[in-house]
Every structure is written in structure tokens, then in C-alpha cells.
Amino acid sequence: MASSSSSSSQVKYDVFLSFRGEDTRDNFTSHLNAALCWRKIVTFIGGELVRGDEISPSLLNAIEGSKISIIIFSKGYASSTWCLQELVQILNCKRMFGQIVIPVFYHVNPSNVRKQSGTYGDAFRKHEVRYSKRKEILQIWRNALTEAANLSGFDSNSIRPESKLIETIIEYILERLNDMSSSNNKNLVGVAMKIQKIISLLFNNSNKVCKVGLWGMGGIGKTTLAIAVFNEISSQFEASYFIPNIREASNKHQLHHLQKELLFAILEDAHINIRLTFVKERLGCKRVLIVFDDVTNLKQVRELIGDLENLGYGSRIIITTRDKQVLKNCGLNDSPIYEVEGLGSDESLQLFKQHAFRQNHPIDEVYLKISERVISYTKGLPLALEILGCFLLGREKYEWESALDELKKSPNEVIQTLLKISYDGLSDKEKTLFLDIACFFKGWDKYLVGTLGSHIGVCVLVDKALITISHNTIGMHDLIQEMGWEIIRQEPINKLGQRSQLWHHDDVYSGTDKLRGMLFNMVEMREIHLNPHTFSEMANLRFLIVNNFDLRHDNKVHGFDNIEFDFSELRCLCWDHSPFPSLPLKFDPDNLVVLKMKNNNLEQLWTGIKNLAHLKYIDLSYSKHLLKVPDLSKAQNLECLILEGCTSLFEITTPSRNLNKLVNLNLRNCKSLISLPNGICKSKLLKYLRISGCSKLERLPEDLRNLESLEVLEAIGISVRTIFNYVCLTELPNDIDKLSLLEDLELEGNNFQSIPSNIMNLSKLQILNIRFCNRLQSLPKLPRNIEELRADGCKLLKALSDTFCLFKHENKGAGKPQGVMCFPGSDIPEWFNIQSSGSSIKLPQGLFNKKFLGLVFCVIVEVEDNYNLDNFLNVVYELQVKGVDVYITCDKKLLSLGPMYIKSDHVLLGYNCNSLDNELFELPCDKEAIISFNPKNNLEKFGVGDIMESRVKNIKKCGVRLLFTEEFEEPMKRSRCSIFDEEDPEEECNIHRYV
């Protein structure tokens, strides 16, 4: 069994009160219970039992379902066999589940309870007569009294008056509940760090009223974190109140009732009007802590408390919500908005075990393997872990297997209902966009999806935590996506339109005029032959997407180019690796918005002039047989034209009048192209122009410098003789600073000897690539915002002439190291006081404290002998802190430099002050920690996939220096190094720096 049968109860109460009714019901116990209830401590007392209930199951469940049991030992307690049975059960729960037991000796001597003397002795003499034939039960009761009396508790004879005794007990219970609320979290190091991070946000300034928002998807743990923070800091305020479930209360028109409770808690006045000036003045005199839980709009907060700024100096406000826009409306900017993220796999397993097994001890291998299936299914969502854990508690292994098999067929209704709340708050258009993403566009570029649907709609879905954006790619939690699928299965077809995925041969022939989209997965399809009328009944088809991730499957579909259908309502055609030489003859792109067909066999798309008024995005990358782009004269809304790698393309006949909205033109490696589109320089919105590798370009437009919006100009290794009408590639233009919006300048492989000094005026420039510029001898001072300089292969480069400071103390956001430099070498500087031969370092204990700022690291990497110019130096940096029994990852970042052209060992040297974000110093200083550097090739977790294959063969050495406030400046000064002081004709110079 997964757990004992008695573990079937869930925790329902904070405190269970065990007492002798005749002794204390109408005096001490009633006063204690009232004080507990006033402090919002959920309490169970014996008087709540239905008359006639026996000790089991109602009372047993109440005891088992409580976090703390308080035993009020009064003079007559031992005379009640009911009380003695309660006591035995309470102590059982203490042993089995770690329940906290607190004895209160009310006008009795603890030794009388311990030794069963005095009134307790009198009671047992009577029990011995009644239970003369059941002496074993008498011994159990005696042992229970002795055990309980030996526990730490409270003596009414020592703490007087009675009101002080009650207040002392209350404060102790609050402290223990606070510990318990975060005890599970304290076992989960990452969760404890979240709590401390939120607290630091609340107290990082002395504003009159400091507000912090907790934002994230449903079930991610916002309320749990808010409760833990509230319990930990509420004692520091004159008054505090936690307002739960505001969304639900608002829907039930109960906000006025909540308002009265809130104001009573703060001002202790049951008859009050928030609109009165006097009331506002009273609020302004109180330093309070208020948590507004599950807020859906600003109006709710105002109805409850009015203007938050009216609260007293030093007040703190926490707002939890699924909608980021709500926090902005409440006056929170990005800095105090804390995004609550899911749990890691180790923490997920610990949390699941706490609910499925009621303990966190090792479990047998079979249960562990099934538990890992649950962890995989829930993807770090605490709500799902708790619900499934409670559901599986006490069940046999075969029942676990059956339950997980059922989840594959239909999702858990409780989880789905809670997740669907965010969806229900969307407009109809936003709902449609969400469902389209759930079915078709998860993993797509956010710009592309916004182009198809709505850019503001994508932002709304992000704000409501229904989707995520990472590296410009749309993500969606698996359970959120499953919720979307379930909505589609249940909603009428005529309301939402039909979406279909993973179609097979027979399904294609059962088309419907309600069909909205089709997604083919080539891996799961068998060979099919389309007849010319396959799509004839699909008049409302909007999306046709063919996923083909494996080239072995690219010829499974036959006959598409002979389809007798115009696809006139189609908005998106996505078919990478298409095997057909052209689109169907009747193909009508009248409503087409996105055309994405990479790595195809197309020779042409269509003939003649088509109405392309809606077309915004074309990506025909690596269409190696494509000779010409069709006439785009009616594509006046075209924003993006990507033709990279179209090696046969020699002409683009785009009239100048239709380039007004073009933002991105990518012609990289179009080796047969002899000229750029006419009127390219009249495009006022063009930001990205990539012409690297266009080796047959005869000339560049004379007015290229008129591209006032240009941010990225990439012209690596092109062979044209003139640029900007008057400058040869052996020299860069003196007025290069005219391109004031330029962010990325790619000049790899050219022959200029110097760079104009006015390049420092390009204030937005972040990336400068001058790799393999073999004649370049020196660099001027570069712009202060430069983030990356690539200069490997510059054999004559000898000096930097005050180019930049290597390190720059500014926060560039989570997930990206603040500073990294790469240069030849095989030794770690001696000022790295913690060094190791190998790839990991165990940090000495006791280093994390309030002065901890960050760390400087140094890694010696060995590179592969056989290299490719497209390979990178990739090293994964990871910090792990030891939890209860495992190491938990606290920070993990990718250090990626390249593509690189190097032969020998290299040094990666840099620093990171935003990795820990000063969270660890709130943890016990004796925490063990390990820093490791891993040359991993699988970088999908970091959103870069396999395209950045690593050249790192091995980590030879590593070093770390922890930085503290008083010594930060000194190592930074030491780190300003010139790597070009020594000449080495056998080694190309390399420098990379990220800020």
C-alpha cells in the first residue's frame, strides 16, 4: 500500500482542540477558540460533532485532518474515556504524520498528569473497576498521559492572567503554523528562495506603500506563496489581513461583505464607511499588510479598500492574479511584478510525495517510476501535483497505473476547471487565438502568430499566463494545452469551428465545410495519395500545416500539386520540405497571410499577378530550385521576405511602391542574385537587411544610407566593390554614424584596416562582428551599449585602445550571464581563490550572507581537433544548493560564444551578479553548494536547439571567486585585461564579450 489506511483524510483544520467539556467549554476553551477564530486559524472543537457520532470515523478524521492538536488537561480530563481515546489518536498522528501536539495544563500540576496522581489518579481508580477485564486499554491510556505530559507546553499556574496565557498560546501556534506553511517549502529550496525573493521585494525600499504582484498561470502556487509570505511577516505590522478568492467573491456579489471584514481587521470597527474622509484618515495612520488574492480587475481592489496610496507609511500590499495587466492597472511596474514559475523535477517529486504518501521518505522503485510519470504529466504545476497526489493516496499500484492511463484519455476535471478560469475571461477573438495556438501554433515564432491572429491578442494571452514567450517562441504548459483541446472536444462545432490534428488517410476524405484547420504530422502518417477533389468540401479551411521534422518522411503525400481546389479562404500555408515543384494550378492566395515553405522543391509558386493584399510573411528559405519570386506588385502589406539560401534565385521583381511596409529582407547566401529589389532604399520601415554571401551582387543601391530605420546590416564577405555609392570594402564610410538605429553590424571577412572613430556614436549598437578581417590592426572606442564583439581570426589586431571595460555592473535579466570573455589560454589567474582541476567546484559552507553580491568565474576549455566554422563554444553554468536529501538547481545559464575559429585551449572568463539575485543569503548560511560547468551539446532547454553544436571537448579547470560588497571593485579592476599584448603567429586572436 502507498500509505496506511488512516491517511485517507485530507488536512482540513489548523488546530484540533481536545478538552473536557464540563470543565472548560464555557470558559477557557471558549475564549481560546474565539481568539483562534479571530486570528483566522481554522479550528475544530468537540462541540461541532453531530450528536451520536462515535469516536470513529468523524472524530478520527477531524484529528487526522488537523495540523496541530491542543490538549487542555483540566482536572476532570482523565475521567472522560472519550478524551482519553482522543489523546491516544492524537499521539498516533504525532508518530505517523508528525502532527504537532501542544499540552496546556489548566489548573493542574503537570506531574499529576505524568504520574496519574491527584484527580487523575482518582479517575483511573474508577476506570480500573469499569475496565477490569481490559487492563491493556488502561495501560495505553496511562502511557498516553505520560507521553503527552512530557511534551513542551503551557502551564496556567505559570502564565497569568488567563488572557496573557491565551495570547501566548496564540502567538506560539501562529509561529508553528507559519513554520508548517513553509516547512514543505523549506524542503523545496527553490520555493524557499521564492518566498525570500518576494519578501525582499516588499522591503527593498521605504516607499509609503510598497506593492508587489504575484503573477502566473492558474495552479502555479501564487496563493501558497502569498500565504507563506503573509504568515512570515504579518507580525511586523500594526494590522494585517489576507483576503482570499476575490474573483469568486466578486462573481457572487460578496465584495461588500469582504470589505467589512477587512476594515474590521484593520480598524476593529464593524460599522464603517470607506468613503468617509475620517475613515481614510484612520487608514492613513495604520501600517498594514494586506494580501488581495486572485484579483481580476482594479475595481475590486478599489471597492475593498479605496486608493491603496491612502494606507499608512510603510504599508505593504501583495496582489495575486493570473492577469499581468491587472497589476499594471494597480500601479505596479515591471520591477515588483514577480512571475511565479513551476517546480523543478526534484521539487515536484518531493511535493507529490507529501500528498501521495504523507511523507518525504524514499519509496519503493515501482511507486517511484509511476510517480515519475505523474511528474512528467504535471510539468511542475503544484496544483496538479497536489490534486493527483491526494487522489492516489492510499491506493494500490495497479490503481495508480489505471488512473494515469485514464488521464491520457481525459484530463482531471478539477484541474481543468481551475485552469479554464483564465480562458473564460477572454474575448471571443482571444479565445479563438488561444485555441488556434493550442492546436497549431505552440512552438511558433510570436511575430508569426501575431501576424496571423493579433499581436495585441498574443500580449493578452501572455499577460493572462495562458502562453509564454521564450526566445521569441510561443510556449504553452501541457496541461493548459490539454485544457484547450478539451474545450474544443466539448464546444459545438458551429461555435468554434473544427480544428484537426494528426490526420490519417481516411480522415482526409471525411472533410467538412466547418473545418478550420488541418495539421499533418508526417511521422505519424502512412503513405497517402490525394485525389484532385480531396479538399473540395473544405470551403472554410484557414490553416494548412504540414510538420515534417524528418526528411525520411517528406514523400508520404502525393498529388497535392494536382488538387482541384482554390484554397481561397486559406490564411496560413506551412509546409517545409514540400516535395512538389509548384502549388496547385488553381491555388488562390487572395486571403493568404503567411506562406512558409522552407527546404522545398519549388521551381515556382504561381504564374501571373495574384491579389496578395493580405500577404504579410513569406519564408521560402533554401528553395534551391527557385529561379524567380513571383510578381509581388499587389503585396502592399508585405512585412517579411525571407529567401535565405535560395541559391538559384537570380531576380526579385518587387516594384518600389510595394515596399512601404517591408521590415525584414533576408537574402543571405542567395549566390545567384545579381541585384537587390528596386526601390529597396525607399522602405522607411526596413530594420533588417541581410545580404551576406550574395557573391554575385554587382552593386548595392546608391541611397542605402537613407534607410533611416535600419537596425541590422549584415554584409559578410560580399564581393561588390562599392557600398554607400563611394566607399570601397577596403574602407568603411566616415559617416557610418548616420545609421543611428543600427543594433547589429556584421562585417566579417572584409579588408578594411580600421574602423571610423565615430562608430562610438552608434548608441544602439549591441553586436559588432569583424571576424577574419585580416587587415584590421586596431579598434577605436566602441559604443557603451556594445554587448558582443566578435574578432577571432583578426591576425593583425594588436591593441584595443580603451575599447571597453570588460565587466559592467548592470542587470540584463534572468537567463543571460552579465559578462563573458573568451581568449586563448590554459591557466586560471591566481586571484580566483577557489579552483579545481575538472568541471565542478564545491563551495565552502557559510559563504552566503547579506553582503554576497555575485561571482566571477573562469573556465579552461579544450576544443575538438576537427572543427567546423559553424560550431560554437557552449558551456552550461549551473549552481546547485543542497536541500533535504538532494541538490536543487538554483541557477542555470548557457554560456555560448561563436561561431568560433580556434585551435587551442581557451579561457572563458566572466562574472554574474544577477544569477542569484541576492536570494541565497536569506537561506541558512551553512548550505552546501556546487558550481559546475558542463560542455553539453543538447541546448534545446535554452531555446537554441542543435543548430549551435558545441566544439568544447572537455573542461580542464575551473575557478570561482565569490564577490562581496566591499571587494567588488578590486577584482573588476584586475579583470580589465588586454589579450593582445603578446604576438603569437600560430594563434588567431579571439575576443568575445557579453554584458
Short mmCIF file of N, CA and C in Angstrom, two decimals, residues 243-255 258 293-297 300 304 322 418 421:
data_model
loop_
_atom_site.label_atom_id
_atom_site.label_comp_id
_atom_site.label_asym_id
_atom_site.label_seq_id
_atom_site.Cartn_x
_atom_site.Cartn_y
_atom_site.Cartn_z
N ILE A 243 -7.10 38.49 2.12
CA ILE A 243 -8.43 38.42 1.50
C ILE A 243 -8.40 37.34 0.43
N PRO A 244 -8.99 36.18 0.67
CA PRO A 244 -8.89 35.08 -0.30
C PRO A 244 -9.98 35.15 -1.38
N ASN A 245 -9.70 34.54 -2.52
CA ASN A 245 -10.70 34.27 -3.55
C ASN A 245 -11.54 35.50 -3.92
N ILE A 246 -10.89 36.59 -4.24
CA ILE A 246 -11.62 37.82 -4.57
C ILE A 246 -12.43 37.63 -5.86
N ARG A 247 -11.86 36.95 -6.82
CA ARG A 247 -12.61 36.70 -8.07
C ARG A 247 -13.93 36.00 -7.80
N GLU A 248 -13.87 34.94 -6.99
CA GLU A 248 -15.08 34.18 -6.68
C GLU A 248 -16.06 35.03 -5.89
N ALA A 249 -15.56 35.79 -4.91
CA ALA A 249 -16.45 36.64 -4.12
C ALA A 249 -17.11 37.71 -4.99
N SER A 250 -16.35 38.24 -5.94
CA SER A 250 -16.90 39.25 -6.83
C SER A 250 -18.01 38.67 -7.69
N ASN A 251 -17.81 37.47 -8.19
CA ASN A 251 -18.83 36.81 -9.01
C ASN A 251 -20.11 36.55 -8.22
N LYS A 252 -19.97 36.38 -6.92
CA LYS A 252 -21.13 36.13 -6.05
C LYS A 252 -21.64 37.40 -5.38
N HIS A 253 -21.11 38.55 -5.80
CA HIS A 253 -21.52 39.86 -5.26
C HIS A 253 -21.31 39.94 -3.75
N GLN A 254 -20.15 39.45 -3.31
CA GLN A 254 -19.85 39.41 -1.88
C GLN A 254 -18.70 40.34 -1.48
N LEU A 255 -18.33 41.24 -2.37
CA LEU A 255 -17.20 42.12 -2.05
C LEU A 255 -17.51 43.05 -0.88
N LEU A 258 -16.72 41.23 2.20
CA LEU A 258 -15.27 41.14 2.40
C LEU A 258 -14.70 42.48 2.87
N ASP A 293 -6.04 38.37 -2.89
CA ASP A 293 -5.79 37.11 -3.59
C ASP A 293 -6.76 36.91 -4.75
N ASP A 294 -6.22 36.59 -5.93
CA ASP A 294 -7.00 36.26 -7.13
C ASP A 294 -7.83 37.46 -7.60
N VAL A 295 -7.14 38.53 -7.92
CA VAL A 295 -7.79 39.76 -8.39
C VAL A 295 -7.92 39.70 -9.90
N THR A 296 -9.06 40.14 -10.43
CA THR A 296 -9.26 40.14 -11.87
C THR A 296 -9.40 41.53 -12.47
N ASN A 297 -9.59 42.56 -11.62
CA ASN A 297 -9.61 43.92 -12.13
C ASN A 297 -9.39 44.92 -11.00
N GLN A 300 -12.10 45.83 -8.19
CA GLN A 300 -12.27 45.01 -7.00
C GLN A 300 -11.44 45.55 -5.83
N LEU A 304 -12.76 47.34 -2.24
CA LEU A 304 -12.42 46.78 -0.94
C LEU A 304 -11.73 47.78 -0.03
N ARG A 322 -3.90 36.18 -12.24
CA ARG A 322 -3.48 35.48 -13.45
C ARG A 322 -3.26 36.45 -14.61
N LEU A 418 -10.16 24.56 -12.85
CA LEU A 418 -9.40 25.68 -12.32
C LEU A 418 -8.58 26.37 -13.40
N ILE A 421 -10.51 28.92 -15.86
CA ILE A 421 -10.97 30.24 -15.38
C ILE A 421 -10.36 31.35 -16.23
#
